[in-house]
Every structure is written in C-alpha cells, then in structure tokens.
Amino acid sequence: MPYQQDLTTHPYLEAMSRVKGWPPPGTPALTVGWLAPEHDFPTALPDDAFLDALFYLCAHRSIIRTRGFHNCLLPHATRPAAICVVRRGDEEVRLGSAEIGVVAAGGELLLAPNLVFHYIEEHHYQPPAIFTEAVLARRTITPPAGVPF
Ligand SMILES: [Zn+2]
C-alpha cells in the first residue's frame, strides 16, 4: 500500500469505476490514513465513540479486499505480530487486507485501509475531520449488488 497524503485522489478507484461500473464515473474518491513511516501525520487522542464506530466498519463493512496482508510499518516499542489483530469488547478483527469507505457530508467517497483503526488507536493518528464526521454519522459506502467488493 503506497503512501498517499490525506484527501488526495484514491489511486485505484477510477480504474475500478471503468472496469466495474462503480462508483459512478467522476465520483470524487479520496484517501485517508495511507500512512508511511517517513511521513509525519497529525496526532490526537481518539475518543471511544469514534473508535467504536470505526471498529464496526472494520469488522463488518470492509471493502476492496486483497489476498494478502499489509502490516503496520510505523515504529513500535516491541515488534508487532505478523498480522495486526485488534479487539473491541468480545470481537476481534484482522486488519491489513481491505479498506473501509464512508461518504463525506459533501458527497466525496473517503477510503482508508482498515489498518486505520490501528493507526488511530495505537499511534494516535488524527484523520481529517470530514472522515471522523462521516464515520460517526455511519455514512458507509455500500457498493451495489454484483460489484465484487
Ligand atoms: Zn503500528
């Protein structure tokens, strides 16, 4: 997963639109949380309501699945497990092989690797406010039936 500055054009979605017919051509699709260790990012302590809503998306609304797992490359005090697993309550999710998507208030699609949950919980990455608002509002991207996400 290459680094992308927040709120820049998603690198793959336009091609998906051409091939799969979704999202509709011309729909703005922007990246959130495509982090890399050589690029600084804003930080803040996340609140529980936001983490709850984000965890739900990662556990139940992941899209654009890949076959392999991408792990967090940010610095850790101890070596992380090969696959990033996060827990919330009784539920457990393996991160790093899908994205989550929400719709901003202005209609833009905002797509983040589902590792964004780990980035926020563990590294205190502060995503753009329009992403936080869309997650809390639970405006989830729902591709139409037949689109193989
Ligand atoms: Zn990490």
mmCIF file of C-alpha atoms and ligand atoms in Angstrom:
data_model
loop_
_atom_site.group_PDB
_atom_site.id
_atom_site.type_symbol
_atom_site.label_atom_id
_atom_site.label_comp_id
_atom_site.label_asym_id
_atom_site.label_seq_id
_atom_site.Cartn_x
_atom_site.Cartn_y
_atom_site.Cartn_z
ATOM 1 C CA MET A 1 0.000 0.000 0.000
ATOM 2 C CA PRO A 2 1.745 3.178 -1.117
ATOM 3 C CA TYR A 3 1.797 6.355 0.927
ATOM 4 C CA GLN A 4 -0.873 8.845 -0.011
ATOM 5 C CA GLN A 5 -1.331 12.254 1.517
ATOM 6 C CA ASP A 6 -4.735 12.543 3.193
ATOM 7 C CA LEU A 7 -7.585 13.686 0.961
ATOM 8 C CA THR A 8 -5.791 13.055 -2.322
ATOM 9 C CA THR A 9 -7.317 11.105 -5.197
ATOM 10 C CA HIS A 10 -7.583 7.370 -4.488
ATOM 11 C CA PRO A 11 -5.026 5.611 -6.730
ATOM 12 C CA TYR A 12 -7.226 2.718 -7.868
ATOM 13 C CA LEU A 13 -10.860 3.703 -7.689
ATOM 14 C CA GLU A 14 -11.071 5.450 -11.058
ATOM 15 C CA ALA A 15 -9.858 2.270 -12.750
ATOM 16 C CA MET A 16 -12.373 0.232 -10.726
ATOM 17 C CA SER A 17 -15.073 2.605 -11.851
ATOM 18 C CA ARG A 18 -14.170 1.973 -15.504
ATOM 19 C CA VAL A 19 -13.995 -1.813 -15.089
ATOM 20 C CA LYS A 20 -16.815 -2.465 -12.626
ATOM 21 C CA GLY A 21 -19.088 0.497 -13.238
ATOM 22 C CA TRP A 22 -18.904 1.552 -9.622
ATOM 23 C CA PRO A 23 -18.541 4.127 -8.268
ATOM 24 C CA PRO A 24 -20.201 6.233 -10.961
ATOM 25 C CA PRO A 25 -17.577 7.914 -13.176
ATOM 26 C CA GLY A 26 -16.483 11.271 -11.812
ATOM 27 C CA THR A 27 -17.350 10.497 -8.178
ATOM 28 C CA PRO A 28 -14.566 12.036 -6.078
ATOM 29 C CA ALA A 29 -12.782 9.289 -4.143
ATOM 30 C CA LEU A 30 -10.158 10.435 -1.652
ATOM 31 C CA THR A 31 -7.638 8.680 0.564
ATOM 32 C CA VAL A 32 -7.455 8.772 4.353
ATOM 33 C CA GLY A 33 -4.811 7.108 6.510
ATOM 34 C CA TRP A 34 -2.463 5.752 3.852
ATOM 35 C CA LEU A 35 0.442 6.278 6.258
ATOM 36 C CA ALA A 36 4.144 5.505 5.937
ATOM 37 C CA PRO A 37 6.935 5.859 8.496
ATOM 38 C CA GLU A 38 8.817 8.517 6.522
ATOM 39 C CA HIS A 39 5.841 10.902 6.524
ATOM 40 C CA ASP A 40 4.676 12.754 9.634
ATOM 41 C CA PHE A 41 0.976 12.823 10.421
ATOM 42 C CA PRO A 42 -1.184 14.810 12.840
ATOM 43 C CA THR A 43 -1.930 13.146 16.165
ATOM 44 C CA ALA A 44 -4.641 13.366 18.802
ATOM 45 C CA LEU A 45 -6.100 11.032 21.413
ATOM 46 C CA PRO A 46 -9.126 9.290 19.876
ATOM 47 C CA ASP A 47 -12.395 9.100 21.752
ATOM 48 C CA ASP A 48 -14.233 5.861 22.461
ATOM 49 C CA ALA A 49 -17.381 6.670 20.463
ATOM 50 C CA PHE A 50 -15.276 7.225 17.361
ATOM 51 C CA LEU A 51 -13.233 4.052 17.938
ATOM 52 C CA ASP A 52 -16.451 2.060 18.422
ATOM 53 C CA ALA A 53 -17.915 3.336 15.140
ATOM 54 C CA LEU A 54 -14.646 2.789 13.279
ATOM 55 C CA PHE A 55 -14.212 -0.722 14.673
ATOM 56 C CA TYR A 56 -17.699 -1.633 13.495
ATOM 57 C CA LEU A 57 -16.783 -0.530 9.951
ATOM 58 C CA CYS A 58 -13.564 -2.572 10.014
ATOM 59 C CA ALA A 59 -15.335 -5.654 11.368
ATOM 60 C CA HIS A 60 -18.486 -5.554 9.236
ATOM 61 C CA ARG A 61 -18.106 -3.153 6.312
ATOM 62 C CA SER A 62 -14.661 -3.788 4.844
ATOM 63 C CA ILE A 63 -14.484 -3.480 1.058
ATOM 64 C CA ILE A 64 -11.818 -3.729 -1.664
ATOM 65 C CA ARG A 65 -10.369 -6.867 -0.105
ATOM 66 C CA THR A 66 -6.916 -8.091 -1.096
ATOM 67 C CA ARG A 67 -5.467 -11.579 -0.912
ATOM 68 C CA GLY A 68 -2.504 -10.763 1.299
ATOM 69 C CA PHE A 69 -1.982 -8.758 4.461
ATOM 70 C CA HIS A 70 -0.206 -5.431 4.726
ATOM 71 C CA ASN A 71 1.126 -4.745 8.198
ATOM 72 C CA CYS A 72 1.796 -1.505 10.017
ATOM 73 C CA LEU A 73 5.252 -0.137 9.227
ATOM 74 C CA LEU A 74 5.214 2.643 11.804
ATOM 75 C CA PRO A 75 7.664 2.426 14.724
ATOM 76 C CA HIS A 76 6.629 0.127 17.596
ATOM 77 C CA ALA A 77 8.122 -0.255 21.060
ATOM 78 C CA THR A 78 8.048 -4.031 20.592
ATOM 79 C CA ARG A 79 7.962 -5.959 17.361
ATOM 80 C CA PRO A 80 4.340 -6.237 16.182
ATOM 81 C CA ALA A 81 2.698 -9.524 15.248
ATOM 82 C CA ALA A 82 2.876 -10.549 11.583
ATOM 83 C CA ILE A 83 -0.813 -9.753 11.145
ATOM 84 C CA CYS A 84 -2.375 -6.862 13.008
ATOM 85 C CA VAL A 85 -5.279 -8.106 15.144
ATOM 86 C CA VAL A 86 -7.392 -5.661 17.123
ATOM 87 C CA ARG A 87 -10.088 -6.317 19.718
ATOM 88 C CA ARG A 88 -13.014 -4.315 20.965
ATOM 89 C CA GLY A 89 -15.265 -5.936 23.529
ATOM 90 C CA ASP A 90 -15.654 -9.591 22.561
ATOM 91 C CA GLU A 91 -14.925 -9.035 18.887
ATOM 92 C CA GLU A 92 -11.623 -9.495 17.068
ATOM 93 C CA VAL A 93 -10.651 -8.291 13.592
ATOM 94 C CA ARG A 94 -7.596 -8.974 11.441
ATOM 95 C CA LEU A 95 -6.567 -5.771 9.705
ATOM 96 C CA GLY A 96 -4.450 -5.087 6.655
ATOM 97 C CA SER A 97 -6.272 -6.759 3.782
ATOM 98 C CA ALA A 98 -9.170 -4.433 2.995
ATOM 99 C CA GLU A 99 -10.330 -0.852 3.040
ATOM 100 C CA ILE A 100 -13.256 0.883 4.641
ATOM 101 C CA GLY A 101 -15.240 3.613 2.980
ATOM 102 C CA VAL A 102 -17.543 6.374 4.115
ATOM 103 C CA VAL A 103 -19.286 9.228 2.351
ATOM 104 C CA ALA A 104 -18.356 12.753 3.429
ATOM 105 C CA ALA A 105 -21.082 15.315 4.038
ATOM 106 C CA GLY A 106 -20.133 16.863 0.676
ATOM 107 C CA GLY A 107 -20.573 13.554 -1.176
ATOM 108 C CA GLU A 108 -16.915 12.608 -1.588
ATOM 109 C CA LEU A 109 -16.049 8.946 -1.018
ATOM 110 C CA LEU A 110 -13.360 8.627 1.667
ATOM 111 C CA LEU A 111 -11.402 5.372 1.608
ATOM 112 C CA ALA A 112 -8.954 4.196 4.232
ATOM 113 C CA PRO A 113 -7.023 0.977 4.696
ATOM 114 C CA ASN A 114 -8.720 -0.813 7.572
ATOM 115 C CA LEU A 115 -5.371 -0.563 9.357
ATOM 116 C CA VAL A 116 -6.556 2.980 10.032
ATOM 117 C CA PHE A 117 -8.149 1.606 13.205
ATOM 118 C CA HIS A 118 -4.718 0.519 14.464
ATOM 119 C CA TYR A 119 -3.120 3.783 13.330
ATOM 120 C CA ILE A 120 -5.661 5.740 15.353
ATOM 121 C CA GLU A 121 -5.852 3.500 18.424
ATOM 122 C CA GLU A 122 -2.141 2.709 18.736
ATOM 123 C CA HIS A 123 -0.332 5.612 17.032
ATOM 124 C CA HIS A 124 -2.971 8.293 17.717
ATOM 125 C CA TYR A 125 -3.151 9.282 14.060
ATOM 126 C CA GLN A 126 -5.710 12.054 13.704
ATOM 127 C CA PRO A 127 -7.684 11.595 10.480
ATOM 128 C CA PRO A 128 -9.239 14.561 8.696
ATOM 129 C CA ALA A 129 -12.342 15.952 10.414
ATOM 130 C CA ILE A 130 -14.578 15.117 7.438
ATOM 131 C CA PHE A 131 -13.629 11.438 7.860
ATOM 132 C CA THR A 132 -14.358 11.472 11.596
ATOM 133 C CA GLU A 133 -17.721 13.122 10.963
ATOM 134 C CA ALA A 134 -18.664 10.593 8.262
ATOM 135 C CA VAL A 135 -17.660 7.619 10.449
ATOM 136 C CA LEU A 136 -19.657 8.922 13.420
ATOM 137 C CA ALA A 137 -22.618 9.556 11.103
ATOM 138 C CA ARG A 138 -22.184 5.968 9.805
ATOM 139 C CA ARG A 139 -22.498 7.034 6.166
ATOM 140 C CA THR A 140 -20.932 3.818 4.907
ATOM 141 C CA ILE A 141 -20.116 3.164 1.277
ATOM 142 C CA THR A 142 -22.314 0.339 0.091
ATOM 143 C CA PRO A 143 -21.410 -0.864 -3.397
ATOM 144 C CA PRO A 144 -24.422 -2.142 -5.319
ATOM 145 C CA ALA A 145 -25.110 -5.868 -5.507
ATOM 146 C CA GLY A 146 -22.924 -7.566 -8.073
ATOM 147 C CA VAL A 147 -19.901 -5.347 -7.551
ATOM 148 C CA PRO A 148 -17.383 -7.798 -6.123
ATOM 149 C CA PHE A 149 -16.149 -5.950 -3.092
HETATM 150 ZN ZN ZN B 1 1.556 0.172 14.236
#
